[in-house]
PDB file of C-alpha atoms in Angstrom:
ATOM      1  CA  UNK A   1     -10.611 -10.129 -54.715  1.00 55.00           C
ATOM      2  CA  UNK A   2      -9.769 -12.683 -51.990  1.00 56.00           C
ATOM      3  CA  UNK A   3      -6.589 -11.080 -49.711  1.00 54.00           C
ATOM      4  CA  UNK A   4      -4.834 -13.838 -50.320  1.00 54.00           C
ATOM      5  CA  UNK A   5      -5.789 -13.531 -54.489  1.00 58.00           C
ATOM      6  CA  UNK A   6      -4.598  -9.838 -53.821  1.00 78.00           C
ATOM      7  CA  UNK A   7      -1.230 -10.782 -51.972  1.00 86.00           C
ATOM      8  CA  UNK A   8      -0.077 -13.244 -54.497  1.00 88.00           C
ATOM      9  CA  UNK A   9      -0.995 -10.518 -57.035  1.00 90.00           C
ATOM     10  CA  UNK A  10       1.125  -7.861 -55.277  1.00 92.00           C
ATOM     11  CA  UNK A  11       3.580 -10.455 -55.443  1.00 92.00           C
ATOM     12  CA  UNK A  12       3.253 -11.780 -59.549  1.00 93.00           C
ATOM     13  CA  UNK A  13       3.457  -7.652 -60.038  1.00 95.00           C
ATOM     14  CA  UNK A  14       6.740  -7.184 -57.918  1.00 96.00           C
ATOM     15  CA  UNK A  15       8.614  -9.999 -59.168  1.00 96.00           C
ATOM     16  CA  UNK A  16       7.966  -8.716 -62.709  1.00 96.00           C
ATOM     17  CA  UNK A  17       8.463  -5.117 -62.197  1.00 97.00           C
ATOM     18  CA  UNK A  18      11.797  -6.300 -60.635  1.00 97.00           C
ATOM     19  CA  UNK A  19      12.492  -8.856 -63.396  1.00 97.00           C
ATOM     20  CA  UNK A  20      12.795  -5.851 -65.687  1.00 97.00           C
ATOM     21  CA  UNK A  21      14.648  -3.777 -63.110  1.00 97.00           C
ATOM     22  CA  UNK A  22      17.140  -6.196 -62.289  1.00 97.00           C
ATOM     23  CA  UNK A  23      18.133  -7.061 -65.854  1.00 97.00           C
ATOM     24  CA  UNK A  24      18.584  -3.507 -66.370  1.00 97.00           C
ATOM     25  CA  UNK A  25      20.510  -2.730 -63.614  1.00 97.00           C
ATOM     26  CA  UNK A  26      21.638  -5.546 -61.558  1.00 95.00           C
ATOM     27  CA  UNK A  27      21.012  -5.669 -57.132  1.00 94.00           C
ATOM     28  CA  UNK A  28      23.200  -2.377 -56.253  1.00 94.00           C
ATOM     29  CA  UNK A  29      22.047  -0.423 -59.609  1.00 96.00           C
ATOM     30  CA  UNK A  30      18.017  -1.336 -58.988  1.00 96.00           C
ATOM     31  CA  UNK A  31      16.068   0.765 -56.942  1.00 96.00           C
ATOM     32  CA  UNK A  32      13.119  -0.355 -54.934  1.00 95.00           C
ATOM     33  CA  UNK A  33      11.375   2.846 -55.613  1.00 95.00           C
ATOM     34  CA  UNK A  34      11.428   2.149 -59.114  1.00 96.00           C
ATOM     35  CA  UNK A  35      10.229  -1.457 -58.434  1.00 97.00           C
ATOM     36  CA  UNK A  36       7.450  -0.539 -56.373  1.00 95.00           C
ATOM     37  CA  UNK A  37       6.322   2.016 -58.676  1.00 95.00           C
ATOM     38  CA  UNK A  38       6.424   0.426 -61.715  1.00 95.00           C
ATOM     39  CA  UNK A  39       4.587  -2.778 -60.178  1.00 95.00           C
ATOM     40  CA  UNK A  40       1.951   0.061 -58.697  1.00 94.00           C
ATOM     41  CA  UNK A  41       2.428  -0.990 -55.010  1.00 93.00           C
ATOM     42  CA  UNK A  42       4.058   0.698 -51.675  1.00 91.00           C
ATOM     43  CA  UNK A  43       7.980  -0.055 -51.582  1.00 90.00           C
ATOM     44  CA  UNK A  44       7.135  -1.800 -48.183  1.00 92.00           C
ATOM     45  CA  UNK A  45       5.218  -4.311 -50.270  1.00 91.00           C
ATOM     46  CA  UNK A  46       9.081  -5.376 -51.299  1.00 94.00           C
ATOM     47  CA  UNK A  47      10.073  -5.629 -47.841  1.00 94.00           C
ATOM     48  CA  UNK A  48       6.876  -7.483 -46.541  1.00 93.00           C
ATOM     49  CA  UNK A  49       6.931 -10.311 -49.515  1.00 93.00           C
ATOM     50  CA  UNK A  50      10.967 -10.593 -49.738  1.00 95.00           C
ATOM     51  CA  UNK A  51      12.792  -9.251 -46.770  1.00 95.00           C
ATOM     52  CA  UNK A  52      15.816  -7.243 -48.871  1.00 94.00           C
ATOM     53  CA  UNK A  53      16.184  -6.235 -52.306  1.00 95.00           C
ATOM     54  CA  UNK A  54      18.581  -8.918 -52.465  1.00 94.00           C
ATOM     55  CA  UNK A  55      16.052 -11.533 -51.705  1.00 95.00           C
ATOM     56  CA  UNK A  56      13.663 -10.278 -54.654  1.00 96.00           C
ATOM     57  CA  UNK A  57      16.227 -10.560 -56.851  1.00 96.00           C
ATOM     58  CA  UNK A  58      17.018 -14.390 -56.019  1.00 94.00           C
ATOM     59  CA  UNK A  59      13.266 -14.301 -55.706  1.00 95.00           C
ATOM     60  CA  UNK A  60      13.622 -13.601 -59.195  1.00 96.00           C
ATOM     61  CA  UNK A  61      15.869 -15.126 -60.517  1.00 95.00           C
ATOM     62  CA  UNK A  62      14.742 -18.747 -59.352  1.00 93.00           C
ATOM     63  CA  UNK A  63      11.376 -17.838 -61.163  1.00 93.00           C
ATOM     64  CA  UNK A  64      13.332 -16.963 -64.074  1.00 94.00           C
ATOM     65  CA  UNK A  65      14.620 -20.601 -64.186  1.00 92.00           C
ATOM     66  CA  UNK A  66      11.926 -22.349 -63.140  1.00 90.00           C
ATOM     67  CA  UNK A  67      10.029 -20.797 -66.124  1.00 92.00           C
ATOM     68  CA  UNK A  68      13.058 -21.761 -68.443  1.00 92.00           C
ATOM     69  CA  UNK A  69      13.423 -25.347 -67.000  1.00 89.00           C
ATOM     70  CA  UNK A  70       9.116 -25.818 -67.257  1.00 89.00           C
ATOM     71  CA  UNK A  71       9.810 -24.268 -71.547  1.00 90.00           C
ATOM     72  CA  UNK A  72      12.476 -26.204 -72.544  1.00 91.00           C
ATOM     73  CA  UNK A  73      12.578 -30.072 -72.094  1.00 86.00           C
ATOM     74  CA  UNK A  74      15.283 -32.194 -70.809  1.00 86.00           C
ATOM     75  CA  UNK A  75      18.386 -32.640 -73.836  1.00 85.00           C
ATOM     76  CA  UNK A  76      17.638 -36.510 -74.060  1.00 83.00           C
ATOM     77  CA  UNK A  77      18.650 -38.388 -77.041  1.00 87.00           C
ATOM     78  CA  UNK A  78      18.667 -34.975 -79.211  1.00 92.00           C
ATOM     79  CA  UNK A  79      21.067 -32.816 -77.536  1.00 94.00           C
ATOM     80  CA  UNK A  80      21.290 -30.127 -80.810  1.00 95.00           C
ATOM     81  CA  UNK A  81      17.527 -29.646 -80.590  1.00 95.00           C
ATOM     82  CA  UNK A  82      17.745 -29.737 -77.166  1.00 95.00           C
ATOM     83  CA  UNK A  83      20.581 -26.538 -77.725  1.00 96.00           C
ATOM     84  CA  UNK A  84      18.206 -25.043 -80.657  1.00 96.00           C
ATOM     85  CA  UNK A  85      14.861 -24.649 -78.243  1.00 95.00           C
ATOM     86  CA  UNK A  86      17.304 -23.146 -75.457  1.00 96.00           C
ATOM     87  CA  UNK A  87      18.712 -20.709 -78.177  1.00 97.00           C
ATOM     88  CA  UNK A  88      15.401 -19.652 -78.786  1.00 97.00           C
ATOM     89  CA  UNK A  89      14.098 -19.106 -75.086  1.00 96.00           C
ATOM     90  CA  UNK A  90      17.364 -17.092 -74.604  1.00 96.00           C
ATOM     91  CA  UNK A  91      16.767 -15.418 -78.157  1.00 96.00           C
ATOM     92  CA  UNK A  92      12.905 -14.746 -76.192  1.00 96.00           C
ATOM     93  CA  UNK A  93      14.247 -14.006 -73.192  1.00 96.00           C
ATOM     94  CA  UNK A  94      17.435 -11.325 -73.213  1.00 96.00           C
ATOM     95  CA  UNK A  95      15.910 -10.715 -69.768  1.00 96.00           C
ATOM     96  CA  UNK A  96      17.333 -14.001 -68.150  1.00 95.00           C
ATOM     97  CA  UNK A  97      20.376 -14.497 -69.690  1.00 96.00           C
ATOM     98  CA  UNK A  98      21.092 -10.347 -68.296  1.00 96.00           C
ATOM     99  CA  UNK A  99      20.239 -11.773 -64.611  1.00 95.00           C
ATOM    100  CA  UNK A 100      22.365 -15.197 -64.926  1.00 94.00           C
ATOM    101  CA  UNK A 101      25.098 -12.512 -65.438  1.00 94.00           C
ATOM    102  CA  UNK A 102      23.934 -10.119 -63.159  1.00 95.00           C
ATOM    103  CA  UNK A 103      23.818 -12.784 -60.394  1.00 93.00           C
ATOM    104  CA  UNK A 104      27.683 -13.489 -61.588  1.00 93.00           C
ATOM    105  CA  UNK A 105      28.502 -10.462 -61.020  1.00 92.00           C
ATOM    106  CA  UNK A 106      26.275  -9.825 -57.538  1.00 91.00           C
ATOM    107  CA  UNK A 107      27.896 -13.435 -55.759  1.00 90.00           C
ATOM    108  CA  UNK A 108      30.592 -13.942 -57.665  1.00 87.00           C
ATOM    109  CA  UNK A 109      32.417 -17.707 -57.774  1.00 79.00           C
ATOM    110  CA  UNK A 110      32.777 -18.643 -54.199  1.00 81.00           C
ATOM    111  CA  UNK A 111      29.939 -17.624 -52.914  1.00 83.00           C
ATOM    112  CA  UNK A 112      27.236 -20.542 -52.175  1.00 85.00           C
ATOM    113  CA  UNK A 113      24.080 -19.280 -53.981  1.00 88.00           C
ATOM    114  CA  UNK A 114      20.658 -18.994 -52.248  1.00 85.00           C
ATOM    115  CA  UNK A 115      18.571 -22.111 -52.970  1.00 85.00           C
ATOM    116  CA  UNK A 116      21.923 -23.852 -54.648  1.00 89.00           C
ATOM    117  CA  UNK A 117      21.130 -27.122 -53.434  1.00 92.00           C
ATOM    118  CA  UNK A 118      18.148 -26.701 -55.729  1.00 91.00           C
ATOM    119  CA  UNK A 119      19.680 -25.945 -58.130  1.00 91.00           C
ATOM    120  CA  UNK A 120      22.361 -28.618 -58.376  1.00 93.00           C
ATOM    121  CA  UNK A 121      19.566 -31.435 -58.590  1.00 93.00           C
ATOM    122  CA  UNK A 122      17.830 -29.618 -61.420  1.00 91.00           C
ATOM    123  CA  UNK A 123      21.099 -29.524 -63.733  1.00 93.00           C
ATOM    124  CA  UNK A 124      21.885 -33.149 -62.337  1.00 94.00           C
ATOM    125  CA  UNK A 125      18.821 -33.981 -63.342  1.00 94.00           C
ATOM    126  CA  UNK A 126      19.649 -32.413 -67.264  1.00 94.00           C
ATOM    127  CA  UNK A 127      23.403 -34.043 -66.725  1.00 95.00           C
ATOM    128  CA  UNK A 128      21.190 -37.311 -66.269  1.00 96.00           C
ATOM    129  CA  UNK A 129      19.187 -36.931 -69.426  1.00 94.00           C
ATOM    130  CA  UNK A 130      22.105 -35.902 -71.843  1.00 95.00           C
ATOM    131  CA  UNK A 131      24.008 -38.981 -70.262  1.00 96.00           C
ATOM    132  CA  UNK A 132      21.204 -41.092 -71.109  1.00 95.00           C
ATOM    133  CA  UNK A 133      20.860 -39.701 -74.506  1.00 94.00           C
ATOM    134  CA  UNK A 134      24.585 -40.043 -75.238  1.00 94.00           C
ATOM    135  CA  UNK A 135      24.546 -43.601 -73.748  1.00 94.00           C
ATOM    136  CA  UNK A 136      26.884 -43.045 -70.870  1.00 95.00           C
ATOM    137  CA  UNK A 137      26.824 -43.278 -67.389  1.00 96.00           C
ATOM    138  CA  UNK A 138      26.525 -39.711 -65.912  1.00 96.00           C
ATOM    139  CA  UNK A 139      29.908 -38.081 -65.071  1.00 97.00           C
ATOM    140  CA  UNK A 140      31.807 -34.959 -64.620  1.00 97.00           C
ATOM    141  CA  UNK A 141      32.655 -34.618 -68.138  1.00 97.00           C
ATOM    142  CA  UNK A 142      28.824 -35.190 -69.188  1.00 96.00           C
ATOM    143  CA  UNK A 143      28.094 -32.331 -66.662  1.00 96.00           C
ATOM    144  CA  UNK A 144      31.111 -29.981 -68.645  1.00 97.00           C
ATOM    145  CA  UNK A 145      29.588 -31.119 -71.710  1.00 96.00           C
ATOM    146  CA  UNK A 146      25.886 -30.216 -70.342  1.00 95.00           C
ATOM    147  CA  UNK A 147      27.422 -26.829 -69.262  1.00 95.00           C
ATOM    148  CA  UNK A 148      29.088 -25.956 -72.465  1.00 96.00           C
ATOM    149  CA  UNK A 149      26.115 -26.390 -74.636  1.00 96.00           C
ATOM    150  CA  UNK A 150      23.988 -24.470 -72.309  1.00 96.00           C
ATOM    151  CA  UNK A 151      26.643 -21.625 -72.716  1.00 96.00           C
ATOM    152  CA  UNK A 152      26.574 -22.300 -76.483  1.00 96.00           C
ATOM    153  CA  UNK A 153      23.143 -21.805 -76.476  1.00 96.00           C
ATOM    154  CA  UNK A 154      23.658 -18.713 -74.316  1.00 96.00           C
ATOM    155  CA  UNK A 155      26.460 -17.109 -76.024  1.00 96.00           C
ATOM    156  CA  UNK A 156      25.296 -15.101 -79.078  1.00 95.00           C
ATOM    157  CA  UNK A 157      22.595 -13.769 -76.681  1.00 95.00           C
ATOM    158  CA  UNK A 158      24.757 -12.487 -73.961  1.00 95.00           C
ATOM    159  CA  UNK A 159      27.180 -10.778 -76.231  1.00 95.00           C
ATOM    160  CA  UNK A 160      25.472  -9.412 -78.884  1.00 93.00           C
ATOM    161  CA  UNK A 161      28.637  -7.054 -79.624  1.00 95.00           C
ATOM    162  CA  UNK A 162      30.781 -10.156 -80.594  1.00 95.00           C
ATOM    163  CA  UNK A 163      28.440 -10.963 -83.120  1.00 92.00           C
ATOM    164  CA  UNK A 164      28.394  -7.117 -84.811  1.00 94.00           C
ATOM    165  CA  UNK A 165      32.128  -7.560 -84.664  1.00 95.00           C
ATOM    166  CA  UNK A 166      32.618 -11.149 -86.329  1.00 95.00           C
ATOM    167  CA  UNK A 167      29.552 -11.237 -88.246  1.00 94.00           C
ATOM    168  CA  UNK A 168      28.531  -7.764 -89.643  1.00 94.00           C
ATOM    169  CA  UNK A 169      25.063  -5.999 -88.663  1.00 92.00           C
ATOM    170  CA  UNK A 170      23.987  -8.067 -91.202  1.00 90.00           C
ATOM    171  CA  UNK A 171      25.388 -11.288 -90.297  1.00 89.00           C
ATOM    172  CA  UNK A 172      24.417 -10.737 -86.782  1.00 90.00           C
ATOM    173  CA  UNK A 173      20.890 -10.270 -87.208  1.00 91.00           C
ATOM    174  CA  UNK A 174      20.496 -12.873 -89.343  1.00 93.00           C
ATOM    175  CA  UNK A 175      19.293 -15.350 -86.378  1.00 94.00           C
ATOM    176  CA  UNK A 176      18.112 -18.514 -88.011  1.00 96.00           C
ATOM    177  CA  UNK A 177      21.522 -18.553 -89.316  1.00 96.00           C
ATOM    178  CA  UNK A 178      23.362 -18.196 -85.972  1.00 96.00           C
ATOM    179  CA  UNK A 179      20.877 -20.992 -84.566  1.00 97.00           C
ATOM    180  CA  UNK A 180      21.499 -23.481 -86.987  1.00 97.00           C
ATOM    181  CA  UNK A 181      25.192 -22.836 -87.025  1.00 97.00           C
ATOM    182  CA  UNK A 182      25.388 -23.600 -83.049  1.00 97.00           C
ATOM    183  CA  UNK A 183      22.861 -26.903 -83.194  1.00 97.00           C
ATOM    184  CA  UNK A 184      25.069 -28.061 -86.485  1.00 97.00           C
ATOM    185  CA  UNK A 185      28.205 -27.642 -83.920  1.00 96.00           C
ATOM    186  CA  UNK A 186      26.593 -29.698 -81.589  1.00 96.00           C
ATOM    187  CA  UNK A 187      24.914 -32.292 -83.911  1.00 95.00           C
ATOM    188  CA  UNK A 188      29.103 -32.818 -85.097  1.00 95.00           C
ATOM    189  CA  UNK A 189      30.303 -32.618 -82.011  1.00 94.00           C
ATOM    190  CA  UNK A 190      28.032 -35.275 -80.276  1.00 91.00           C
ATOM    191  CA  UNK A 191      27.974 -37.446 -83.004  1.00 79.00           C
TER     192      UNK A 191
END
């Protein structure tokens, strides 16, 4: 293996051995001992590739989104399917939705956060689409709505408790139920 083959190995292992660590215990309850062991590299590694433990964990994070934003196309003219294939990621992927709130948490609301600027364009880019698909010009309120059916999607995944306590065990695992209950919201709500 090439050294640069074996550094962005090292790499692809800590970012998901932290991935796994982070969800589980956020930036100041993840340690980098655990990180580096379970990715089977020196903690230096951490500091070499990232700087801080702080830095892996934006490190990733933005992967975490970037893989999100490559699996689930822009809303477009569908905006409930659009909230259906998100459900599902975040259904897929506890992991994420755990660091979105975990980064909360970490930086709070005032806090710029690192590579924002990056951010903004991608979900201006989504407030675009669902404008187009709705047939209006792209706005603040097409951004809240963008934003609320994100957290739609979201929801029943973040707070799997709320769902015991309105639904039942039964009722909340019943997925394919809860899924077609938030894109039939949407689908009324956008029509």
């Amino acid at each position: 293996m090439s050294p640069k083959d074996s550094t962005a190995a090292t790499r692809a292992a800590l970012l998901e051995a932290a991935r796994v660590e982070f969800a589980a215990k956020g930036v100041a309850g993840a340690r980098v001992d655990t990180i580096a062991e379970r990715a089977g590299v020196n903690k230096e590694r951490i500091y070499g590739h990232f700087g801080s433990k702080e830095k892996l964990f934006d490190a990733v994070v933005v992967t975490a989104l970037d893989q999100v934003t490559e699996a689930v196309s822009m809303p477009g003219k569908n905006a409930a399917d659009y909230v259906g294939r998100l459900y599902d990621y975040y259904r897929e992927h506890p992991d994420l939705v755990r660091l979105l709130m975990w980064e909360a948490l970490h930086y709070g609301g005032e806090k710029p956060l690192p590579g924002q600027e990056r951010r903004v364009e991608k979900c201006g880019r989504k407030t675009v689409s669902l404008a187009e698909g709705l047939g209006r010009e792209p706005s603040p309120q097409v951004a809240r709505t963008m934003l609320m059916l994100i957290g739609m999607a979201m929801w029943p995944t973040a707070m799997p408790q709320l769902n015991r306590i309105f639904l039942g065990e039964d009722g909340a695992a019943d997925h394919d139920a809860m899924r077609d209950s938030v894109v039939e919201f949407v689908r009324a709500a956008l029509d």
